[in-house]
């Protein structure tokens, strides 16, 4: 199996490699990893989840207590907001993600709503601030110094029945890279919402204003700032694999499409440049939060370079643009991406199928 494509070793950050997208669930070892700081290694026995702030009863839950809550599982496609940053012009500062900062996993654990019910949030609580165990210096923070990876989310998102604290990934306890022993999973949201190594939940009456809420994971378009939230509609071509050589004739093109704003309603394929788009056939996604498979067949008679493009539309009516709005930190690039293949002359006498 090919290894993830490491884009940085310290801290470890890696993309899913393009030959690992054949299955709905990405092999665990191939799932992309995005970490802002050194990976914290938490002791399972000593682990406590502290839940405080605007609550009736502050609590410190150990792993056993957490795992006694009703089990919940979800298959979730997760994309880093910085995926395809390298496709933006000019290239924004930040990790140089190509197109592999996306993957799908089956997460198992408990609903965050069930965890919160145990502490009885006060009526004043409007947000849940989720804090990871990782931290490090950030000189550009509004209050320069050491910051933790922490994110706030509205109580409605936190108590949504699909928002979970995951304890397992694809049936195994979480690995350190993916947030052991407990991580948040917020289906439909870009990766940053899925806080790893969760050690604290704070119920708050105010909007959270931490570094990773206000200074990162925001669309900064000429000083106009909006938070990065749900995944924009997007698609990818997985077969043929980029750079592959295929024989002339009938070619079956396959891929995935996903959106955090609703189901995929249409995927189109264009062969070459121009605006001749043909409808692809959609498959059934493996659950409401997993990407949708699609395929289309095209006939290519001429050997040479072949450029393929796919374009998805979701149930909100949003379609992938040709160019995604540039923003200073390079987030949310869901533009149609040309993928290059090569067509070789079909072997003499070969059936044209
Ligand atoms: N504590 C913590 N959680 C985190 C991060 C982090 O740096 N620290 N990175 C986030 C980002 S930007 C992404 S894209 C996802 C990636 O999850 P993965 O590494 O399991 O693929 O984790 C999110 N959760
Ligand atoms: Mo991310």
mmCIF file of C-alpha atoms and ligand atoms in Angstrom:
data_model
loop_
_atom_site.group_PDB
_atom_site.id
_atom_site.type_symbol
_atom_site.label_atom_id
_atom_site.label_comp_id
_atom_site.label_asym_id
_atom_site.label_seq_id
_atom_site.Cartn_x
_atom_site.Cartn_y
_atom_site.Cartn_z
ATOM 1 C CA UNK A 1 0.000 0.000 0.000
ATOM 2 C CA UNK A 2 1.414 3.373 -0.780
ATOM 3 C CA UNK A 3 2.318 5.618 2.082
ATOM 4 C CA UNK A 4 0.627 8.935 2.690
ATOM 5 C CA UNK A 5 2.409 11.830 0.978
ATOM 6 C CA UNK A 6 4.230 13.593 3.772
ATOM 7 C CA UNK A 7 4.170 17.352 3.366
ATOM 8 C CA UNK A 8 5.875 18.088 6.679
ATOM 9 C CA UNK A 9 7.430 15.834 9.316
ATOM 10 C CA UNK A 10 7.471 18.163 12.315
ATOM 11 C CA UNK A 11 4.644 18.257 13.154
ATOM 12 C CA UNK A 12 3.589 15.350 10.980
ATOM 13 C CA UNK A 13 1.270 16.404 8.138
ATOM 14 C CA UNK A 14 0.463 14.177 5.170
ATOM 15 C CA UNK A 15 -1.931 13.853 2.256
ATOM 16 C CA UNK A 16 -3.914 10.839 1.181
ATOM 17 C CA UNK A 17 -2.103 9.606 -1.918
ATOM 18 C CA UNK A 18 -4.050 9.576 -5.170
ATOM 19 C CA UNK A 19 -4.056 5.773 -5.456
ATOM 20 C CA UNK A 20 -5.867 5.424 -2.105
ATOM 21 C CA UNK A 21 -9.211 6.812 -3.207
ATOM 22 C CA UNK A 22 -10.630 3.623 -4.696
ATOM 23 C CA UNK A 23 -12.838 2.790 -1.702
ATOM 24 C CA UNK A 24 -15.515 4.724 0.192
ATOM 25 C CA UNK A 25 -13.590 4.322 3.431
ATOM 26 C CA UNK A 26 -9.977 5.385 3.105
ATOM 27 C CA UNK A 27 -7.540 2.907 4.685
ATOM 28 C CA UNK A 28 -6.678 4.315 8.137
ATOM 29 C CA UNK A 29 -2.952 4.440 7.409
ATOM 30 C CA UNK A 30 -3.650 6.448 4.244
ATOM 31 C CA UNK A 31 -6.091 9.008 5.771
ATOM 32 C CA UNK A 32 -4.589 12.492 5.545
ATOM 33 C CA UNK A 33 -3.245 14.037 8.754
ATOM 34 C CA UNK A 34 -3.326 17.719 9.625
ATOM 35 C CA UNK A 35 -1.792 18.847 12.926
ATOM 36 C CA UNK A 36 -0.817 22.384 13.888
ATOM 37 C CA UNK A 37 1.469 21.486 16.813
ATOM 38 C CA UNK A 38 3.563 18.603 18.131
ATOM 39 C CA UNK A 39 1.315 15.605 18.669
ATOM 40 C CA UNK A 40 0.345 15.185 22.331
ATOM 41 C CA UNK A 41 0.524 11.631 23.646
ATOM 42 C CA UNK A 42 -2.215 11.197 26.260
ATOM 43 C CA UNK A 43 -2.253 8.390 28.794
ATOM 44 C CA UNK A 44 -5.506 6.421 28.486
ATOM 45 C CA UNK A 45 -5.710 5.604 32.208
ATOM 46 C CA UNK A 46 -5.078 9.133 33.369
ATOM 47 C CA UNK A 47 -7.345 10.677 30.734
ATOM 48 C CA UNK A 48 -10.067 12.999 32.001
ATOM 49 C CA UNK A 49 -12.466 15.117 29.943
ATOM 50 C CA UNK A 50 -13.175 18.271 31.931
ATOM 51 C CA UNK A 51 -16.608 19.776 31.277
ATOM 52 C CA UNK A 52 -17.228 23.141 32.881
ATOM 53 C CA UNK A 53 -18.280 26.733 32.398
ATOM 54 C CA UNK A 54 -22.023 27.449 32.329
ATOM 55 C CA UNK A 55 -23.111 24.065 33.671
ATOM 56 C CA UNK A 56 -24.966 22.794 36.745
ATOM 57 C CA UNK A 57 -22.281 20.261 37.580
ATOM 58 C CA UNK A 58 -18.677 20.437 36.425
ATOM 59 C CA UNK A 59 -17.458 16.933 35.596
ATOM 60 C CA UNK A 60 -14.258 15.059 34.866
ATOM 61 C CA UNK A 61 -15.105 11.996 32.811
ATOM 62 C CA UNK A 62 -12.720 9.106 32.301
ATOM 63 C CA UNK A 63 -12.672 6.934 29.191
ATOM 64 C CA UNK A 64 -14.685 4.151 30.796
ATOM 65 C CA UNK A 65 -17.509 6.525 31.773
ATOM 66 C CA UNK A 66 -17.558 8.026 28.288
ATOM 67 C CA UNK A 67 -17.696 4.641 26.618
ATOM 68 C CA UNK A 68 -20.725 3.652 28.721
ATOM 69 C CA UNK A 69 -22.919 6.205 26.927
ATOM 70 C CA UNK A 70 -25.013 4.890 23.999
ATOM 71 C CA UNK A 71 -22.767 3.970 21.080
ATOM 72 C CA UNK A 72 -22.950 6.012 17.877
ATOM 73 C CA UNK A 73 -21.198 5.544 14.536
ATOM 74 C CA UNK A 74 -20.919 7.716 11.436
ATOM 75 C CA UNK A 75 -19.127 7.425 8.105
ATOM 76 C CA UNK A 76 -17.766 10.872 7.399
ATOM 77 C CA UNK A 77 -15.917 12.513 4.520
ATOM 78 C CA UNK A 78 -13.565 15.094 6.016
ATOM 79 C CA UNK A 79 -11.698 17.705 4.026
ATOM 80 C CA UNK A 80 -9.133 20.174 5.286
ATOM 81 C CA UNK A 81 -10.162 23.753 4.517
ATOM 82 C CA UNK A 82 -6.669 24.201 3.070
ATOM 83 C CA UNK A 83 -7.041 21.353 0.557
ATOM 84 C CA UNK A 84 -6.121 22.547 -2.955
ATOM 85 C CA UNK A 85 -4.453 25.678 -1.615
ATOM 86 C CA UNK A 86 -1.767 25.065 -4.273
ATOM 87 C CA UNK A 87 -4.467 25.569 -6.898
ATOM 88 C CA UNK A 88 -4.983 29.204 -5.902
ATOM 89 C CA UNK A 89 -3.211 32.135 -7.590
ATOM 90 C CA UNK A 90 -1.240 33.711 -6.166
ATOM 91 C CA UNK A 91 -0.501 30.766 -3.855
ATOM 92 C CA UNK A 92 -1.440 31.838 -0.323
ATOM 93 C CA UNK A 93 0.917 31.236 2.612
ATOM 94 C CA UNK A 94 0.172 28.098 4.607
ATOM 95 C CA UNK A 95 0.717 24.372 4.309
ATOM 96 C CA UNK A 96 1.226 23.420 0.641
ATOM 97 C CA UNK A 97 -1.736 21.080 0.238
ATOM 98 C CA UNK A 98 -2.387 19.715 -3.223
ATOM 99 C CA UNK A 99 -5.593 17.692 -3.579
ATOM 100 C CA UNK A 100 -5.099 14.926 -0.999
ATOM 101 C CA UNK A 101 -6.254 16.605 2.219
ATOM 102 C CA UNK A 102 -9.548 14.737 2.123
ATOM 103 C CA UNK A 103 -10.570 11.218 3.176
ATOM 104 C CA UNK A 104 -13.460 9.193 4.567
ATOM 105 C CA UNK A 105 -13.527 7.200 7.810
ATOM 106 C CA UNK A 106 -16.028 5.403 9.992
ATOM 107 C CA UNK A 107 -15.919 7.041 13.396
ATOM 108 C CA UNK A 108 -17.313 5.304 16.473
ATOM 109 C CA UNK A 109 -18.015 6.833 19.856
ATOM 110 C CA UNK A 110 -20.774 8.738 21.622
ATOM 111 C CA UNK A 111 -23.014 11.655 20.779
ATOM 112 C CA UNK A 112 -21.761 14.954 22.187
ATOM 113 C CA UNK A 113 -25.409 15.713 23.109
ATOM 114 C CA UNK A 114 -25.417 12.721 25.485
ATOM 115 C CA UNK A 115 -22.178 13.902 27.096
ATOM 116 C CA UNK A 116 -23.534 17.427 27.549
ATOM 117 C CA UNK A 117 -26.801 16.131 29.012
ATOM 118 C CA UNK A 118 -24.793 14.737 31.943
ATOM 119 C CA UNK A 119 -23.595 18.190 32.975
ATOM 120 C CA UNK A 120 -26.876 20.034 32.422
ATOM 121 C CA UNK A 121 -25.853 23.216 30.614
ATOM 122 C CA UNK A 122 -27.321 26.424 32.089
ATOM 123 C CA UNK A 123 -29.871 28.348 29.993
ATOM 124 C CA UNK A 124 -27.235 31.028 29.447
ATOM 125 C CA UNK A 125 -24.922 28.660 27.521
ATOM 126 C CA UNK A 126 -24.828 29.406 23.794
ATOM 127 C CA UNK A 127 -21.515 27.922 22.683
ATOM 128 C CA UNK A 128 -19.364 24.920 23.432
ATOM 129 C CA UNK A 129 -15.629 25.570 23.377
ATOM 130 C CA UNK A 130 -13.691 22.398 22.634
ATOM 131 C CA UNK A 131 -10.028 22.347 23.675
ATOM 132 C CA UNK A 132 -7.356 19.971 22.411
ATOM 133 C CA UNK A 133 -4.308 18.961 24.442
ATOM 134 C CA UNK A 134 -1.903 20.326 21.807
ATOM 135 C CA UNK A 135 -0.461 23.815 22.057
ATOM 136 C CA UNK A 136 2.463 25.914 20.995
ATOM 137 C CA UNK A 137 3.770 29.448 20.557
ATOM 138 C CA UNK A 138 2.054 31.787 18.121
ATOM 139 C CA UNK A 139 3.759 35.157 17.850
ATOM 140 C CA UNK A 140 1.047 36.545 15.623
ATOM 141 C CA UNK A 141 -1.717 35.813 18.162
ATOM 142 C CA UNK A 142 -3.616 38.883 19.379
ATOM 143 C CA UNK A 143 -2.218 37.981 22.790
ATOM 144 C CA UNK A 144 1.161 36.576 21.685
ATOM 145 C CA UNK A 145 2.319 33.488 23.527
ATOM 146 C CA UNK A 146 1.344 29.867 23.818
ATOM 147 C CA UNK A 147 -2.034 28.983 22.342
ATOM 148 C CA UNK A 148 -3.997 25.734 22.481
ATOM 149 C CA UNK A 149 -5.897 24.275 19.564
ATOM 150 C CA UNK A 150 -9.448 25.208 20.582
ATOM 151 C CA UNK A 151 -12.652 25.865 18.673
ATOM 152 C CA UNK A 152 -16.069 27.181 19.634
ATOM 153 C CA UNK A 153 -19.289 25.971 18.108
ATOM 154 C CA UNK A 154 -22.909 27.020 18.608
ATOM 155 C CA UNK A 155 -24.867 24.836 21.048
ATOM 156 C CA UNK A 156 -27.179 23.756 18.189
ATOM 157 C CA UNK A 157 -24.203 22.288 16.318
ATOM 158 C CA UNK A 158 -22.795 20.659 19.460
ATOM 159 C CA UNK A 159 -26.109 18.999 20.320
ATOM 160 C CA UNK A 160 -26.910 17.923 16.761
ATOM 161 C CA UNK A 161 -27.500 14.151 16.876
ATOM 162 C CA UNK A 162 -24.647 13.496 14.406
ATOM 163 C CA UNK A 163 -22.005 15.500 16.307
ATOM 164 C CA UNK A 164 -19.873 13.039 18.214
ATOM 165 C CA UNK A 165 -16.903 12.396 20.430
ATOM 166 C CA UNK A 166 -15.109 9.633 18.560
ATOM 167 C CA UNK A 167 -13.163 6.924 20.377
ATOM 168 C CA UNK A 168 -12.544 4.689 17.360
ATOM 169 C CA UNK A 169 -11.654 5.109 13.694
ATOM 170 C CA UNK A 170 -12.534 2.283 11.285
ATOM 171 C CA UNK A 171 -13.089 -0.039 14.241
ATOM 172 C CA UNK A 172 -9.765 0.573 16.011
ATOM 173 C CA UNK A 173 -8.958 2.884 18.926
ATOM 174 C CA UNK A 174 -7.845 6.278 17.593
ATOM 175 C CA UNK A 175 -4.176 6.578 16.698
ATOM 176 C CA UNK A 176 -2.179 9.455 18.153
ATOM 177 C CA UNK A 177 -2.082 11.187 14.753
ATOM 178 C CA UNK A 178 -5.879 11.164 14.516
ATOM 179 C CA UNK A 179 -6.534 12.415 18.054
ATOM 180 C CA UNK A 180 -6.238 9.589 20.608
ATOM 181 C CA UNK A 181 -7.976 8.920 22.839
ATOM 182 C CA UNK A 182 -10.939 11.229 22.062
ATOM 183 C CA UNK A 183 -11.689 13.557 19.165
ATOM 184 C CA UNK A 184 -14.633 15.605 18.026
ATOM 185 C CA UNK A 185 -16.329 14.786 14.720
ATOM 186 C CA UNK A 186 -18.703 17.351 13.229
ATOM 187 C CA UNK A 187 -20.020 15.837 9.984
ATOM 188 C CA UNK A 188 -20.249 18.253 7.071
ATOM 189 C CA UNK A 189 -17.805 20.789 8.472
ATOM 190 C CA UNK A 190 -14.305 21.413 7.190
ATOM 191 C CA UNK A 191 -11.565 19.560 9.091
ATOM 192 C CA UNK A 192 -10.698 22.274 11.641
ATOM 193 C CA UNK A 193 -14.007 21.743 13.470
ATOM 194 C CA UNK A 194 -13.046 18.138 14.246
ATOM 195 C CA UNK A 195 -10.868 18.867 17.284
ATOM 196 C CA UNK A 196 -8.395 16.089 18.108
ATOM 197 C CA UNK A 197 -7.066 15.118 21.595
ATOM 198 C CA UNK A 198 -10.134 16.694 23.256
ATOM 199 C CA UNK A 199 -9.498 17.391 26.947
ATOM 200 C CA UNK A 200 -11.940 20.200 27.713
ATOM 201 C CA UNK A 201 -15.492 21.280 26.958
ATOM 202 C CA UNK A 202 -16.489 24.724 28.193
ATOM 203 C CA UNK A 203 -20.084 25.924 27.978
ATOM 204 C CA UNK A 204 -20.023 29.628 27.336
ATOM 205 C CA UNK A 205 -22.464 32.508 26.935
ATOM 206 C CA UNK A 206 -20.061 34.408 24.673
ATOM 207 C CA UNK A 207 -18.695 33.799 21.208
ATOM 208 C CA UNK A 208 -15.291 32.159 21.385
ATOM 209 C CA UNK A 209 -12.469 34.413 20.221
ATOM 210 C CA UNK A 210 -9.433 32.091 20.205
ATOM 211 C CA UNK A 211 -6.581 32.113 17.676
ATOM 212 C CA UNK A 212 -7.926 29.180 15.643
ATOM 213 C CA UNK A 213 -11.388 30.788 15.561
ATOM 214 C CA UNK A 214 -10.533 34.367 14.684
ATOM 215 C CA UNK A 215 -7.070 34.416 13.149
ATOM 216 C CA UNK A 216 -7.113 31.078 11.345
ATOM 217 C CA UNK A 217 -9.925 29.253 9.551
ATOM 218 C CA UNK A 218 -11.490 32.489 8.379
ATOM 219 C CA UNK A 219 -12.085 33.590 4.803
ATOM 220 C CA UNK A 220 -10.165 36.868 4.628
ATOM 221 C CA UNK A 221 -11.196 38.468 1.357
ATOM 222 C CA UNK A 222 -9.591 41.877 1.325
ATOM 223 C CA UNK A 223 -10.171 42.397 5.040
ATOM 224 C CA UNK A 224 -13.753 41.129 4.892
ATOM 225 C CA UNK A 225 -13.658 38.273 7.412
ATOM 226 C CA UNK A 226 -16.079 35.342 7.558
ATOM 227 C CA UNK A 227 -15.652 32.092 9.483
ATOM 228 C CA UNK A 228 -14.899 28.875 7.577
ATOM 229 C CA UNK A 229 -17.749 26.487 8.391
ATOM 230 C CA UNK A 230 -19.196 23.718 6.207
ATOM 231 C CA UNK A 231 -17.476 22.019 3.290
ATOM 232 C CA UNK A 232 -18.213 23.619 -0.073
ATOM 233 C CA UNK A 233 -19.526 21.349 -2.828
ATOM 234 C CA UNK A 234 -16.639 19.566 -4.542
ATOM 235 C CA UNK A 235 -15.726 16.528 -6.619
ATOM 236 C CA UNK A 236 -12.649 14.569 -7.571
ATOM 237 C CA UNK A 237 -11.653 12.137 -10.291
ATOM 238 C CA UNK A 238 -10.126 8.958 -8.891
ATOM 239 C CA UNK A 239 -9.951 6.688 -11.956
ATOM 240 C CA UNK A 240 -8.093 6.824 -14.179
ATOM 241 C CA UNK A 241 -5.539 8.039 -11.633
ATOM 242 C CA UNK A 242 -3.876 11.309 -12.544
ATOM 243 C CA UNK A 243 -0.967 10.705 -14.935
ATOM 244 C CA UNK A 244 -2.163 7.228 -15.864
ATOM 245 C CA UNK A 245 -1.959 5.998 -19.457
ATOM 246 C CA UNK A 246 -5.150 4.460 -20.814
ATOM 247 C CA UNK A 247 -5.841 2.872 -24.202
ATOM 248 C CA UNK A 248 -7.872 4.752 -26.793
ATOM 249 C CA UNK A 249 -11.499 3.753 -26.967
ATOM 250 C CA UNK A 250 -14.188 3.822 -24.353
ATOM 251 C CA UNK A 251 -12.910 5.095 -20.993
ATOM 252 C CA UNK A 252 -14.777 4.821 -17.713
ATOM 253 C CA UNK A 253 -14.131 7.758 -15.414
ATOM 254 C CA UNK A 254 -14.929 7.456 -11.702
ATOM 255 C CA UNK A 255 -14.783 9.695 -8.691
ATOM 256 C CA UNK A 256 -16.385 11.110 -5.560
ATOM 257 C CA UNK A 257 -18.435 14.212 -4.851
ATOM 258 C CA UNK A 258 -19.314 15.744 -1.478
ATOM 259 C CA UNK A 259 -20.748 18.841 0.176
ATOM 260 C CA UNK A 260 -21.444 19.995 3.711
ATOM 261 C CA UNK A 261 -24.508 21.877 2.522
ATOM 262 C CA UNK A 262 -26.669 19.008 1.277
ATOM 263 C CA UNK A 263 -26.676 15.888 -0.832
ATOM 264 C CA UNK A 264 -25.028 15.683 -4.247
ATOM 265 C CA UNK A 265 -27.667 16.095 -6.947
ATOM 266 C CA UNK A 266 -25.525 16.176 -10.084
ATOM 267 C CA UNK A 267 -21.999 15.509 -11.312
ATOM 268 C CA UNK A 268 -20.872 16.422 -14.824
ATOM 269 C CA UNK A 269 -17.763 15.428 -16.732
ATOM 270 C CA UNK A 270 -15.961 17.425 -19.420
ATOM 271 C CA UNK A 271 -13.447 15.806 -21.728
ATOM 272 C CA UNK A 272 -10.885 18.402 -22.741
ATOM 273 C CA UNK A 273 -11.420 22.131 -22.419
ATOM 274 C CA UNK A 274 -14.517 23.976 -23.457
ATOM 275 C CA UNK A 275 -18.036 23.787 -22.154
ATOM 276 C CA UNK A 276 -19.294 20.405 -23.347
ATOM 277 C CA UNK A 277 -20.354 18.761 -20.094
ATOM 278 C CA UNK A 278 -21.999 15.354 -19.925
ATOM 279 C CA UNK A 279 -23.966 14.049 -16.953
ATOM 280 C CA UNK A 280 -22.303 11.371 -14.861
ATOM 281 C CA UNK A 281 -24.271 8.592 -13.177
ATOM 282 C CA UNK A 282 -24.501 8.981 -9.413
ATOM 283 C CA UNK A 283 -24.197 6.045 -7.038
ATOM 284 C CA UNK A 284 -25.635 5.899 -3.528
ATOM 285 C CA UNK A 285 -23.451 7.341 -0.771
ATOM 286 C CA UNK A 286 -22.617 5.073 2.149
ATOM 287 C CA UNK A 287 -24.586 7.175 4.648
ATOM 288 C CA UNK A 288 -25.598 10.840 4.775
ATOM 289 C CA UNK A 289 -22.102 12.186 5.495
ATOM 290 C CA UNK A 290 -20.003 10.085 3.128
ATOM 291 C CA UNK A 291 -19.041 11.156 -0.367
ATOM 292 C CA UNK A 292 -21.184 10.142 -3.337
ATOM 293 C CA UNK A 293 -19.650 7.847 -5.987
ATOM 294 C CA UNK A 294 -20.133 8.783 -9.634
ATOM 295 C CA UNK A 295 -19.046 7.469 -13.001
ATOM 296 C CA UNK A 296 -19.216 8.428 -16.643
ATOM 297 C CA UNK A 297 -18.062 6.881 -19.888
ATOM 298 C CA UNK A 298 -16.420 8.762 -22.701
ATOM 299 C CA UNK A 299 -14.958 7.671 -26.004
ATOM 300 C CA UNK A 300 -11.508 8.979 -26.827
ATOM 301 C CA UNK A 301 -10.177 7.975 -30.235
ATOM 302 C CA UNK A 302 -7.054 10.070 -30.459
ATOM 303 C CA UNK A 303 -3.857 9.166 -28.644
ATOM 304 C CA UNK A 304 -2.257 12.008 -26.725
ATOM 305 C CA UNK A 305 -2.868 14.105 -23.654
ATOM 306 C CA UNK A 306 -6.323 13.908 -22.139
ATOM 307 C CA UNK A 307 -7.710 16.540 -19.763
ATOM 308 C CA UNK A 308 -10.729 15.581 -17.685
ATOM 309 C CA UNK A 309 -12.781 17.845 -15.427
ATOM 310 C CA UNK A 310 -15.632 17.009 -13.049
ATOM 311 C CA UNK A 311 -18.167 19.428 -11.617
ATOM 312 C CA UNK A 312 -20.608 18.687 -8.772
ATOM 313 C CA UNK A 313 -23.843 20.362 -7.689
ATOM 314 C CA UNK A 314 -25.524 19.917 -4.289
ATOM 315 C CA UNK A 315 -29.134 20.105 -3.102
ATOM 316 C CA UNK A 316 -28.672 23.735 -2.026
ATOM 317 C CA UNK A 317 -28.138 24.487 -5.736
ATOM 318 C CA UNK A 318 -24.444 25.306 -5.324
ATOM 319 C CA UNK A 319 -22.122 24.202 -8.150
ATOM 320 C CA UNK A 320 -18.332 24.110 -8.226
ATOM 321 C CA UNK A 321 -16.988 27.316 -9.772
ATOM 322 C CA UNK A 322 -14.225 27.517 -12.371
ATOM 323 C CA UNK A 323 -12.280 29.734 -10.005
ATOM 324 C CA UNK A 324 -12.804 29.846 -6.255
ATOM 325 C CA UNK A 325 -12.663 33.282 -4.616
ATOM 326 C CA UNK A 326 -9.113 34.006 -3.536
ATOM 327 C CA UNK A 327 -8.661 34.564 0.174
ATOM 328 C CA UNK A 328 -5.532 35.473 2.122
ATOM 329 C CA UNK A 329 -5.212 32.195 4.023
ATOM 330 C CA UNK A 330 -6.130 29.980 1.087
ATOM 331 C CA UNK A 331 -9.219 28.145 2.335
ATOM 332 C CA UNK A 332 -12.203 26.536 0.657
ATOM 333 C CA UNK A 333 -10.821 26.074 -2.864
ATOM 334 C CA UNK A 334 -13.575 24.004 -4.472
ATOM 335 C CA UNK A 335 -12.916 25.059 -8.060
ATOM 336 C CA UNK A 336 -13.193 22.570 -10.911
ATOM 337 C CA UNK A 337 -9.745 21.000 -11.244
ATOM 338 C CA UNK A 338 -8.398 19.710 -14.560
ATOM 339 C CA UNK A 339 -6.770 16.294 -14.260
ATOM 340 C CA UNK A 340 -4.344 15.050 -16.915
ATOM 341 C CA UNK A 341 -4.124 11.536 -18.316
ATOM 342 C CA UNK A 342 -2.517 10.044 -21.405
ATOM 343 C CA UNK A 343 -4.213 8.056 -24.126
ATOM 344 C CA UNK A 344 -2.157 5.502 -26.017
ATOM 345 C CA UNK A 345 -3.140 4.021 -29.359
ATOM 346 C CA UNK A 346 -5.318 0.983 -28.756
ATOM 347 C CA UNK A 347 -3.452 -2.241 -29.481
ATOM 348 C CA UNK A 348 -4.224 -3.528 -32.987
ATOM 349 C CA UNK A 349 -7.300 -5.690 -33.017
ATOM 350 C CA UNK A 350 -8.310 -4.718 -29.470
ATOM 351 C CA UNK A 351 -12.033 -4.580 -28.812
ATOM 352 C CA UNK A 352 -13.178 -1.020 -28.490
ATOM 353 C CA UNK A 353 -14.898 -1.361 -25.120
HETATM 354 N N1 LIG B 1 -6.286 19.449 18.557
HETATM 355 C C1 LIG B 1 -6.241 19.611 17.220
HETATM 356 N N2 LIG B 1 -7.291 19.231 16.491
HETATM 357 C C2 LIG B 1 -7.279 19.375 15.157
HETATM 358 C C3 LIG B 1 -6.184 19.977 14.498
HETATM 359 C C4 LIG B 1 -5.073 20.374 15.286
HETATM 360 O O1 LIG B 1 -4.070 20.887 14.798
HETATM 361 N N3 LIG B 1 -5.144 20.174 16.642
HETATM 362 N N4 LIG B 1 -6.216 20.163 13.134
HETATM 363 C C5 LIG B 1 -7.561 20.242 12.547
HETATM 364 C C6 LIG B 1 -7.550 20.254 11.100
HETATM 365 S S1 LIG B 1 -7.090 21.717 10.384
HETATM 366 C C7 LIG B 1 -7.975 19.180 10.356
HETATM 367 S S2 LIG B 1 -8.079 19.294 8.669
HETATM 368 C C8 LIG B 1 -8.344 17.904 11.006
HETATM 369 C C9 LIG B 1 -7.570 16.755 10.400
HETATM 370 O O2 LIG B 1 -7.887 15.538 11.036
HETATM 371 P P1 LIG B 1 -6.972 14.266 10.754
HETATM 372 O O3 LIG B 1 -5.557 14.633 11.058
HETATM 373 O O4 LIG B 1 -7.497 13.178 11.627
HETATM 374 O O5 LIG B 1 -7.154 13.947 9.303
HETATM 375 O O6 LIG B 1 -8.092 17.923 12.397
HETATM 376 C C10 LIG B 1 -8.462 19.128 13.032
HETATM 377 N N5 LIG B 1 -8.361 18.961 14.458
HETATM 378 MO MO1 LIG B 2 -7.486 21.542 8.173
#
